[in-house]
mmCIF file of N, CA and C in Angstrom:
data_model
loop_
_atom_site.group_PDB
_atom_site.id
_atom_site.type_symbol
_atom_site.label_atom_id
_atom_site.label_comp_id
_atom_site.label_asym_id
_atom_site.label_seq_id
_atom_site.Cartn_x
_atom_site.Cartn_y
_atom_site.Cartn_z
ATOM 1 N N MET A 1 11.764 -2.867 22.573
ATOM 2 C CA MET A 1 10.362 -2.523 22.433
ATOM 3 C C MET A 1 10.191 -1.310 21.516
ATOM 4 N N ARG A 2 11.050 -0.310 21.678
ATOM 5 C CA ARG A 2 10.946 0.903 20.881
ATOM 6 C C ARG A 2 11.248 0.616 19.408
ATOM 7 N N LYS A 3 12.200 -0.297 19.132
ATOM 8 C CA LYS A 3 12.551 -0.640 17.755
ATOM 9 C C LYS A 3 11.380 -1.329 17.052
ATOM 10 N N ILE A 4 10.645 -2.163 17.769
ATOM 11 C CA ILE A 4 9.487 -2.839 17.188
ATOM 12 C C ILE A 4 8.446 -1.814 16.750
ATOM 13 N N LYS A 5 8.222 -0.800 17.540
ATOM 14 C CA LYS A 5 7.250 0.239 17.190
ATOM 15 C C LYS A 5 7.714 1.028 15.971
ATOM 16 N N LEU A 6 8.995 1.324 15.861
ATOM 17 C CA LEU A 6 9.510 2.063 14.715
ATOM 18 C C LEU A 6 9.415 1.245 13.435
ATOM 19 N N VAL A 7 9.588 -0.056 13.529
ATOM 20 C CA VAL A 7 9.481 -0.924 12.355
ATOM 21 C C VAL A 7 8.043 -0.958 11.847
ATOM 22 N N GLN A 8 7.087 -0.842 12.732
ATOM 23 C CA GLN A 8 5.678 -0.898 12.351
ATOM 24 C C GLN A 8 5.094 0.463 11.989
ATOM 25 N N LEU A 9 5.850 1.528 12.140
ATOM 26 C CA LEU A 9 5.370 2.877 11.882
ATOM 27 C C LEU A 9 4.840 3.102 10.466
ATOM 28 N N PRO A 10 5.474 2.602 9.399
ATOM 29 C CA PRO A 10 4.931 2.845 8.053
ATOM 30 C C PRO A 10 3.542 2.268 7.821
ATOM 31 N N PHE A 11 3.116 1.334 8.640
ATOM 32 C CA PHE A 11 1.815 0.709 8.429
ATOM 33 C C PHE A 11 0.661 1.588 8.924
ATOM 34 N N ILE A 12 0.979 2.742 9.499
ATOM 35 C CA ILE A 12 -0.061 3.720 9.846
ATOM 36 C C ILE A 12 -0.737 4.218 8.576
ATOM 37 N N PHE A 13 -0.046 4.091 7.457
ATOM 38 C CA PHE A 13 -0.576 4.477 6.147
ATOM 39 C C PHE A 13 -1.940 3.847 5.880
ATOM 40 N N TYR A 14 -2.196 2.676 6.433
ATOM 41 C CA TYR A 14 -3.457 1.985 6.166
ATOM 42 C C TYR A 14 -4.635 2.560 6.926
ATOM 43 N N LEU A 15 -4.391 3.490 7.841
ATOM 44 C CA LEU A 15 -5.496 4.157 8.529
ATOM 45 C C LEU A 15 -6.016 5.344 7.722
ATOM 46 N N ILE A 16 -5.329 5.645 6.617
ATOM 47 C CA ILE A 16 -5.747 6.713 5.703
ATOM 48 C C ILE A 16 -6.551 6.069 4.575
ATOM 49 N N PRO A 17 -7.710 6.588 4.245
ATOM 50 C CA PRO A 17 -8.450 6.021 3.102
ATOM 51 C C PRO A 17 -7.805 6.468 1.785
ATOM 52 N N TYR A 18 -6.647 5.873 1.478
ATOM 53 C CA TYR A 18 -5.847 6.351 0.350
ATOM 54 C C TYR A 18 -6.517 6.141 -0.999
ATOM 55 N N VAL A 19 -7.436 5.208 -1.114
ATOM 56 C CA VAL A 19 -8.156 5.023 -2.378
ATOM 57 C C VAL A 19 -8.996 6.262 -2.671
ATOM 58 N N HIS A 20 -9.757 6.695 -1.689
ATOM 59 C CA HIS A 20 -10.623 7.854 -1.890
ATOM 60 C C HIS A 20 -9.823 9.145 -1.937
ATOM 61 N N LEU A 21 -8.751 9.201 -1.177
ATOM 62 C CA LEU A 21 -7.911 10.389 -1.207
ATOM 63 C C LEU A 21 -7.253 10.567 -2.576
ATOM 64 N N SER A 22 -6.800 9.475 -3.163
ATOM 65 C CA SER A 22 -6.187 9.578 -4.493
ATOM 66 C C SER A 22 -7.223 9.948 -5.556
ATOM 67 N N LEU A 23 -8.439 9.442 -5.431
ATOM 68 C CA LEU A 23 -9.496 9.816 -6.373
ATOM 69 C C LEU A 23 -9.914 11.276 -6.198
ATOM 70 N N ALA A 24 -9.933 11.743 -4.960
ATOM 71 C CA ALA A 24 -10.283 13.144 -4.716
ATOM 72 C C ALA A 24 -9.203 14.079 -5.261
ATOM 73 N N ILE A 25 -7.930 13.718 -5.069
ATOM 74 C CA ILE A 25 -6.831 14.514 -5.630
ATOM 75 C C ILE A 25 -6.916 14.503 -7.151
ATOM 76 N N ASP A 26 -7.233 13.352 -7.708
ATOM 77 C CA ASP A 26 -7.385 13.242 -9.157
ATOM 78 C C ASP A 26 -8.483 14.171 -9.660
ATOM 79 N N TYR A 27 -9.596 14.214 -8.953
ATOM 80 C CA TYR A 27 -10.721 15.049 -9.374
ATOM 81 C C TYR A 27 -10.427 16.539 -9.177
ATOM 82 N N LEU A 28 -9.892 16.893 -8.002
ATOM 83 C CA LEU A 28 -9.682 18.303 -7.689
ATOM 84 C C LEU A 28 -8.606 18.959 -8.544
ATOM 85 N N PHE A 29 -7.509 18.246 -8.795
ATOM 86 C CA PHE A 29 -6.404 18.824 -9.557
ATOM 87 C C PHE A 29 -6.420 18.415 -11.020
ATOM 88 N N ASP A 30 -7.404 17.638 -11.389
ATOM 89 C CA ASP A 30 -7.568 17.205 -12.778
ATOM 90 C C ASP A 30 -6.292 16.562 -13.332
ATOM 91 N N SER A 31 -5.657 15.754 -12.502
ATOM 92 C CA SER A 31 -4.468 15.018 -12.928
ATOM 93 C C SER A 31 -4.430 13.700 -12.160
ATOM 94 N N ILE A 32 -3.580 12.814 -12.583
ATOM 95 C CA ILE A 32 -3.493 11.508 -11.920
ATOM 96 C C ILE A 32 -2.287 11.427 -10.990
ATOM 97 N N ILE A 33 -1.779 12.582 -10.565
ATOM 98 C CA ILE A 33 -0.623 12.606 -9.672
ATOM 99 C C ILE A 33 -0.938 11.939 -8.330
ATOM 100 N N GLY A 34 -2.159 12.083 -7.847
ATOM 101 C CA GLY A 34 -2.535 11.448 -6.576
ATOM 102 C C GLY A 34 -2.492 9.937 -6.666
ATOM 103 N N ILE A 35 -2.976 9.410 -7.772
ATOM 104 C CA ILE A 35 -2.964 7.956 -7.949
ATOM 105 C C ILE A 35 -1.525 7.459 -8.056
ATOM 106 N N PHE A 36 -0.679 8.166 -8.834
ATOM 107 C CA PHE A 36 0.722 7.749 -8.961
ATOM 108 C C PHE A 36 1.465 7.850 -7.640
ATOM 109 N N LEU A 37 1.178 8.890 -6.860
ATOM 110 C CA LEU A 37 1.822 9.051 -5.562
ATOM 111 C C LEU A 37 1.484 7.882 -4.639
ATOM 112 N N PHE A 38 0.208 7.536 -4.566
ATOM 113 C CA PHE A 38 -0.194 6.453 -3.681
ATOM 114 C C PHE A 38 0.224 5.081 -4.230
ATOM 115 N N LEU A 39 0.326 4.936 -5.556
ATOM 116 C CA LEU A 39 0.867 3.697 -6.112
ATOM 117 C C LEU A 39 2.324 3.529 -5.711
ATOM 118 N N LEU A 40 3.087 4.606 -5.764
ATOM 119 C CA LEU A 40 4.485 4.556 -5.352
ATOM 120 C C LEU A 40 4.599 4.214 -3.864
ATOM 121 N N LEU A 41 3.739 4.820 -3.049
ATOM 122 C CA LEU A 41 3.762 4.517 -1.617
ATOM 123 C C LEU A 41 3.408 3.053 -1.341
ATOM 124 N N THR A 42 2.450 2.507 -2.072
ATOM 125 C CA THR A 42 2.076 1.114 -1.817
ATOM 126 C C THR A 42 3.169 0.148 -2.271
ATOM 127 N N ILE A 43 3.888 0.476 -3.351
ATOM 128 C CA ILE A 43 5.027 -0.361 -3.749
ATOM 129 C C ILE A 43 6.092 -0.343 -2.660
ATOM 130 N N ILE A 44 6.377 0.843 -2.149
ATOM 131 C CA ILE A 44 7.409 0.972 -1.109
ATOM 132 C C ILE A 44 6.995 0.231 0.152
ATOM 133 N N ILE A 45 5.736 0.327 0.538
ATOM 134 C CA ILE A 45 5.284 -0.363 1.753
ATOM 135 C C ILE A 45 5.280 -1.876 1.548
ATOM 136 N N GLY A 46 4.903 -2.354 0.360
ATOM 137 C CA GLY A 46 4.990 -3.789 0.081
ATOM 138 C C GLY A 46 6.415 -4.289 0.148
ATOM 139 N N PHE A 47 7.338 -3.532 -0.421
ATOM 140 C CA PHE A 47 8.767 -3.871 -0.376
ATOM 141 C C PHE A 47 9.260 -3.876 1.068
ATOM 142 N N TYR A 48 8.893 -2.854 1.823
ATOM 143 C CA TYR A 48 9.303 -2.734 3.215
ATOM 144 C C TYR A 48 8.752 -3.888 4.059
ATOM 145 N N ALA A 49 7.509 -4.253 3.801
ATOM 146 C CA ALA A 49 6.896 -5.344 4.561
ATOM 147 C C ALA A 49 7.630 -6.659 4.318
ATOM 148 N N LYS A 50 8.057 -6.903 3.090
ATOM 149 C CA LYS A 50 8.779 -8.136 2.794
ATOM 150 C C LYS A 50 10.177 -8.110 3.406
ATOM 151 N N MET A 51 10.851 -6.971 3.308
ATOM 152 C CA MET A 51 12.209 -6.887 3.831
ATOM 153 C C MET A 51 12.242 -6.988 5.359
ATOM 154 N N THR A 52 11.218 -6.490 6.034
ATOM 155 C CA THR A 52 11.183 -6.551 7.499
ATOM 156 C C THR A 52 10.351 -7.724 8.018
ATOM 157 N N LYS A 53 9.908 -8.584 7.113
ATOM 158 C CA LYS A 53 9.107 -9.767 7.464
ATOM 159 C C LYS A 53 7.851 -9.390 8.241
ATOM 160 N N GLN A 54 7.107 -8.427 7.718
ATOM 161 C CA GLN A 54 5.882 -7.941 8.339
ATOM 162 C C GLN A 54 4.674 -8.164 7.425
ATOM 163 N N LEU A 55 4.649 -9.256 6.688
ATOM 164 C CA LEU A 55 3.571 -9.492 5.731
ATOM 165 C C LEU A 55 2.208 -9.658 6.413
ATOM 166 N N ALA A 56 2.198 -10.223 7.610
ATOM 167 C CA ALA A 56 0.924 -10.375 8.323
ATOM 168 C C ALA A 56 0.324 -9.003 8.644
ATOM 169 N N LEU A 57 1.177 -8.067 9.033
ATOM 170 C CA LEU A 57 0.707 -6.718 9.315
ATOM 171 C C LEU A 57 0.243 -6.018 8.040
ATOM 172 N N LEU A 58 0.881 -6.314 6.924
ATOM 173 C CA LEU A 58 0.478 -5.760 5.631
ATOM 174 C C LEU A 58 -0.914 -6.260 5.239
ATOM 175 N N ILE A 59 -1.150 -7.538 5.418
ATOM 176 C CA ILE A 59 -2.466 -8.106 5.094
ATOM 177 C C ILE A 59 -3.542 -7.514 6.005
ATOM 178 N N PHE A 60 -3.240 -7.412 7.284
ATOM 179 C CA PHE A 60 -4.185 -6.826 8.234
ATOM 180 C C PHE A 60 -4.475 -5.367 7.878
ATOM 181 N N GLY A 61 -3.443 -4.615 7.510
ATOM 182 C CA GLY A 61 -3.620 -3.221 7.110
ATOM 183 C C GLY A 61 -4.469 -3.092 5.853
ATOM 184 N N ASN A 62 -4.264 -4.002 4.904
ATOM 185 C CA ASN A 62 -5.084 -3.987 3.687
ATOM 186 C C ASN A 62 -6.553 -4.247 3.999
ATOM 187 N N LEU A 63 -6.811 -5.202 4.869
ATOM 188 C CA LEU A 63 -8.200 -5.488 5.250
ATOM 189 C C LEU A 63 -8.846 -4.279 5.924
ATOM 190 N N ILE A 64 -8.109 -3.628 6.809
ATOM 191 C CA ILE A 64 -8.634 -2.434 7.473
ATOM 192 C C ILE A 64 -8.940 -1.354 6.444
ATOM 193 N N ASN A 65 -8.034 -1.159 5.499
ATOM 194 C CA ASN A 65 -8.229 -0.098 4.514
ATOM 195 C C ASN A 65 -9.372 -0.402 3.560
ATOM 196 N N ILE A 66 -9.542 -1.653 3.184
ATOM 197 C CA ILE A 66 -10.664 -2.018 2.314
ATOM 198 C C ILE A 66 -11.992 -1.813 3.045
ATOM 199 N N ILE A 67 -12.052 -2.205 4.308
ATOM 200 C CA ILE A 67 -13.268 -1.987 5.102
ATOM 201 C C ILE A 67 -13.530 -0.497 5.272
ATOM 202 N N LEU A 68 -12.484 0.281 5.513
ATOM 203 C CA LEU A 68 -12.630 1.731 5.645
ATOM 204 C C LEU A 68 -13.122 2.356 4.342
ATOM 205 N N SER A 69 -12.575 1.914 3.226
ATOM 206 C CA SER A 69 -12.990 2.461 1.930
ATOM 207 C C SER A 69 -14.448 2.128 1.627
ATOM 208 N N CYS A 70 -14.837 0.895 1.872
ATOM 209 C CA CYS A 70 -16.227 0.503 1.612
ATOM 210 C C CYS A 70 -17.199 1.206 2.559
ATOM 211 N N SER A 71 -16.782 1.409 3.811
ATOM 212 C CA SER A 71 -17.676 2.099 4.740
ATOM 213 C C SER A 71 -17.825 3.578 4.370
ATOM 214 N N LEU A 72 -16.786 4.187 3.815
ATOM 215 C CA LEU A 72 -16.920 5.571 3.345
ATOM 216 C C LEU A 72 -17.932 5.664 2.206
ATOM 217 N N ILE A 73 -17.969 4.653 1.358
ATOM 218 C CA ILE A 73 -18.938 4.649 0.266
ATOM 219 C C ILE A 73 -20.352 4.424 0.802
ATOM 220 N N VAL A 74 -20.495 3.460 1.691
ATOM 221 C CA VAL A 74 -21.817 3.123 2.213
ATOM 222 C C VAL A 74 -22.409 4.285 3.021
ATOM 223 N N PHE A 75 -21.567 4.944 3.830
ATOM 224 C CA PHE A 75 -22.065 6.031 4.671
ATOM 225 C C PHE A 75 -22.037 7.386 3.970
ATOM 226 N N LYS A 76 -21.756 7.389 2.667
ATOM 227 C CA LYS A 76 -21.813 8.590 1.824
ATOM 228 C C LYS A 76 -20.974 9.739 2.376
ATOM 229 N N SER A 77 -19.693 9.490 2.508
ATOM 230 C CA SER A 77 -18.754 10.492 2.991
ATOM 231 C C SER A 77 -18.634 11.644 1.987
ATOM 232 N N PRO A 78 -18.389 12.864 2.457
ATOM 233 C CA PRO A 78 -18.176 13.985 1.528
ATOM 234 C C PRO A 78 -16.959 13.773 0.618
ATOM 235 N N LEU A 79 -15.994 13.003 1.086
ATOM 236 C CA LEU A 79 -14.822 12.691 0.268
ATOM 237 C C LEU A 79 -15.220 11.897 -0.967
ATOM 238 N N VAL A 80 -16.204 11.024 -0.826
ATOM 239 C CA VAL A 80 -16.664 10.206 -1.951
ATOM 240 C C VAL A 80 -17.490 11.046 -2.924
ATOM 241 N N SER A 81 -18.228 12.025 -2.416
ATOM 242 C CA SER A 81 -19.091 12.815 -3.293
ATOM 243 C C SER A 81 -18.314 13.710 -4.244
ATOM 244 N N LEU A 82 -17.007 13.894 -4.021
ATOM 245 C CA LEU A 82 -16.197 14.721 -4.919
ATOM 246 C C LEU A 82 -16.098 14.122 -6.317
ATOM 247 N N TYR A 83 -15.904 12.832 -6.395
ATOM 248 C CA TYR A 83 -15.665 12.200 -7.691
ATOM 249 C C TYR A 83 -16.798 11.262 -8.082
ATOM 250 N N HIS A 84 -17.915 11.342 -7.394
ATOM 251 C CA HIS A 84 -19.012 10.404 -7.572
ATOM 252 C C HIS A 84 -19.474 10.374 -9.029
ATOM 253 N N SER A 85 -19.403 9.200 -9.596
ATOM 254 C CA SER A 85 -19.941 9.001 -10.945
ATOM 255 C C SER A 85 -21.265 8.254 -10.784
ATOM 256 N N SER A 86 -21.508 7.279 -11.596
ATOM 257 C CA SER A 86 -22.750 6.522 -11.466
ATOM 258 C C SER A 86 -22.748 5.684 -10.184
ATOM 259 N N SER A 87 -21.610 5.098 -9.868
ATOM 260 C CA SER A 87 -21.485 4.318 -8.649
ATOM 261 C C SER A 87 -20.073 4.479 -8.098
ATOM 262 N N PRO A 88 -19.927 4.858 -6.831
ATOM 263 C CA PRO A 88 -18.590 5.006 -6.266
ATOM 264 C C PRO A 88 -17.818 3.688 -6.222
ATOM 265 N N PHE A 89 -18.547 2.575 -6.135
ATOM 266 C CA PHE A 89 -17.865 1.280 -6.125
ATOM 267 C C PHE A 89 -17.159 1.018 -7.454
ATOM 268 N N GLU A 90 -17.717 1.547 -8.557
ATOM 269 C CA GLU A 90 -17.086 1.362 -9.863
ATOM 270 C C GLU A 90 -15.731 2.061 -9.936
ATOM 271 N N ALA A 91 -15.560 3.128 -9.185
ATOM 272 C CA ALA A 91 -14.279 3.829 -9.173
ATOM 273 C C ALA A 91 -13.326 3.248 -8.136
ATOM 274 N N ALA A 92 -13.849 2.826 -6.989
ATOM 275 C CA ALA A 92 -12.992 2.422 -5.874
ATOM 276 C C ALA A 92 -12.475 0.985 -5.994
ATOM 277 N N ILE A 93 -13.311 0.060 -6.383
ATOM 278 C CA ILE A 93 -12.911 -1.354 -6.387
ATOM 279 C C ILE A 93 -11.763 -1.639 -7.358
ATOM 280 N N PRO A 94 -11.796 -1.154 -8.605
ATOM 281 C CA PRO A 94 -10.626 -1.396 -9.476
ATOM 282 C C PRO A 94 -9.358 -0.734 -8.950
ATOM 283 N N LEU A 95 -9.503 0.410 -8.284
ATOM 284 C CA LEU A 95 -8.330 1.073 -7.737
ATOM 285 C C LEU A 95 -7.763 0.302 -6.544
ATOM 286 N N ILE A 96 -8.631 -0.282 -5.740
ATOM 287 C CA ILE A 96 -8.163 -1.139 -4.649
ATOM 288 C C ILE A 96 -7.384 -2.319 -5.222
ATOM 289 N N ALA A 97 -7.908 -2.926 -6.277
ATOM 290 C CA ALA A 97 -7.203 -4.043 -6.919
ATOM 291 C C ALA A 97 -5.850 -3.589 -7.472
ATOM 292 N N LEU A 98 -5.798 -2.399 -8.051
ATOM 293 C CA LEU A 98 -4.539 -1.870 -8.572
ATOM 294 C C LEU A 98 -3.528 -1.658 -7.454
ATOM 295 N N PHE A 99 -3.978 -1.135 -6.318
ATOM 296 C CA PHE A 99 -3.079 -0.935 -5.191
ATOM 297 C C PHE A 99 -2.582 -2.275 -4.638
ATOM 298 N N LEU A 100 -3.431 -3.281 -4.627
ATOM 299 C CA LEU A 100 -2.990 -4.601 -4.163
ATOM 300 C C LEU A 100 -1.956 -5.203 -5.116
ATOM 301 N N ILE A 101 -2.139 -4.995 -6.410
ATOM 302 C CA ILE A 101 -1.168 -5.493 -7.390
ATOM 303 C C ILE A 101 0.174 -4.793 -7.213
ATOM 304 N N THR A 102 0.157 -3.490 -6.957
ATOM 305 C CA THR A 102 1.428 -2.791 -6.757
ATOM 306 C C THR A 102 2.116 -3.244 -5.470
ATOM 307 N N GLN A 103 1.341 -3.586 -4.449
ATOM 308 C CA GLN A 103 1.946 -4.123 -3.232
ATOM 309 C C GLN A 103 2.592 -5.471 -3.510
ATOM 310 N N LEU A 104 1.926 -6.298 -4.305
ATOM 311 C CA LEU A 104 2.521 -7.583 -4.675
ATOM 312 C C LEU A 104 3.810 -7.388 -5.460
ATOM 313 N N THR A 105 3.872 -6.345 -6.277
ATOM 314 C CA THR A 105 5.095 -6.030 -7.005
ATOM 315 C C THR A 105 6.208 -5.654 -6.027
ATOM 316 N N GLY A 106 5.894 -4.846 -5.048
ATOM 317 C CA GLY A 106 6.879 -4.490 -4.023
ATOM 318 C C GLY A 106 7.333 -5.690 -3.230
ATOM 319 N N ILE A 107 6.407 -6.584 -2.895
ATOM 320 C CA ILE A 107 6.763 -7.810 -2.173
ATOM 321 C C ILE A 107 7.676 -8.678 -3.031
ATOM 322 N N PHE A 108 7.365 -8.784 -4.324
ATOM 323 C CA PHE A 108 8.192 -9.567 -5.239
ATOM 324 C C PHE A 108 9.623 -9.030 -5.270
ATOM 325 N N TRP A 109 9.775 -7.711 -5.413
ATOM 326 C CA TRP A 109 11.117 -7.144 -5.455
ATOM 327 C C TRP A 109 11.822 -7.267 -4.114
ATOM 328 N N GLY A 110 11.086 -7.195 -3.035
ATOM 329 C CA GLY A 110 11.681 -7.429 -1.723
ATOM 330 C C GLY A 110 12.195 -8.847 -1.597
ATOM 331 N N TYR A 111 11.440 -9.800 -2.126
ATOM 332 C CA TYR A 111 11.857 -11.200 -2.104
ATOM 333 C C TYR A 111 13.115 -11.399 -2.948
ATOM 334 N N ILE A 112 13.132 -10.846 -4.158
ATOM 335 C CA ILE A 112 14.277 -11.010 -5.060
ATOM 336 C C ILE A 112 15.526 -10.384 -4.449
ATOM 337 N N LEU A 113 15.419 -9.180 -3.954
ATOM 338 C CA LEU A 113 16.593 -8.507 -3.404
ATOM 339 C C LEU A 113 17.061 -9.152 -2.106
ATOM 340 N N ARG A 114 16.147 -9.657 -1.312
ATOM 341 C CA ARG A 114 16.536 -10.350 -0.077
ATOM 342 C C ARG A 114 17.253 -11.651 -0.411
ATOM 343 N N LYS A 115 16.724 -12.353 -1.419
ATOM 344 C CA LYS A 115 17.337 -13.612 -1.848
ATOM 345 C C LYS A 115 18.730 -13.350 -2.417
ATOM 346 N N GLU A 116 18.863 -12.298 -3.225
ATOM 347 C CA GLU A 116 20.144 -11.949 -3.821
ATOM 348 C C GLU A 116 21.166 -11.572 -2.763
ATOM 349 N N SER A 117 20.750 -10.813 -1.767
ATOM 350 C CA SER A 117 21.691 -10.392 -0.733
ATOM 351 C C SER A 117 22.120 -11.575 0.129
ATOM 352 N N SER A 118 21.205 -12.515 0.364
ATOM 353 C CA SER A 118 21.587 -13.686 1.160
ATOM 354 C C SER A 118 22.526 -14.590 0.369
ATOM 355 N N LEU A 119 22.370 -14.655 -0.961
ATOM 356 C CA LEU A 119 23.287 -15.443 -1.791
ATOM 357 C C LEU A 119 24.675 -14.825 -1.811
ATOM 358 N N SER A 120 24.754 -13.505 -1.897
ATOM 359 C CA SER A 120 26.070 -12.857 -1.923
ATOM 360 C C SER A 120 26.768 -12.974 -0.580
ATOM 361 N N ILE A 121 26.029 -12.974 0.513
ATOM 362 C CA ILE A 121 26.625 -13.144 1.839
ATOM 363 C C ILE A 121 27.172 -14.561 1.989
ATOM 364 N N SER A 122 26.414 -15.555 1.503
ATOM 365 C CA SER A 122 26.888 -16.930 1.618
ATOM 366 C C SER A 122 28.117 -17.169 0.725
ATOM 367 N N LYS A 123 28.209 -16.508 -0.410
ATOM 368 C CA LYS A 123 29.399 -16.624 -1.270
ATOM 369 C C LYS A 123 30.611 -16.006 -0.587
ATOM 370 N N GLU A 124 30.431 -14.900 0.093
ATOM 371 C CA GLU A 124 31.542 -14.266 0.799
ATOM 372 C C GLU A 124 32.050 -15.125 1.936
ATOM 373 N N LYS A 125 31.163 -15.834 2.601
ATOM 374 C CA LYS A 125 31.567 -16.705 3.708
ATOM 375 C C LYS A 125 32.404 -17.887 3.197
ATOM 376 N N ARG A 126 32.092 -18.370 2.004
ATOM 377 C CA ARG A 126 32.833 -19.497 1.432
ATOM 378 C C ARG A 126 34.251 -19.102 1.065
ATOM 379 N N GLN A 127 34.439 -17.854 0.660
ATOM 380 C CA GLN A 127 35.757 -17.427 0.223
ATOM 381 C C GLN A 127 36.566 -17.133 1.409
#
């Protein structure tokens, strides 16, 4: 039971509105380090989800985070007002799509490396 909880621990990341947090870091520090940091985290979590066969939890976490991000925009959170341009949706929606693409990249590499490791194990068994 305890091991199952530890395997699911990285998915707590989806309770953080990382889209708005990365945009706020971008605005406050006048650099894109926040976006790159969260892109790296989403690649790692996508890879981890594929390697641990937790894709359903990844999809559920993405839905929660998208709903959280949209509700922050609708309810006019102070976090959104930091980088507010003409429309907060114009900044958030493309970034959500970018984060989903990076997760797919992590899932792809998890699939390739898992497939490669299973092929090398089967070759060792034959010898």
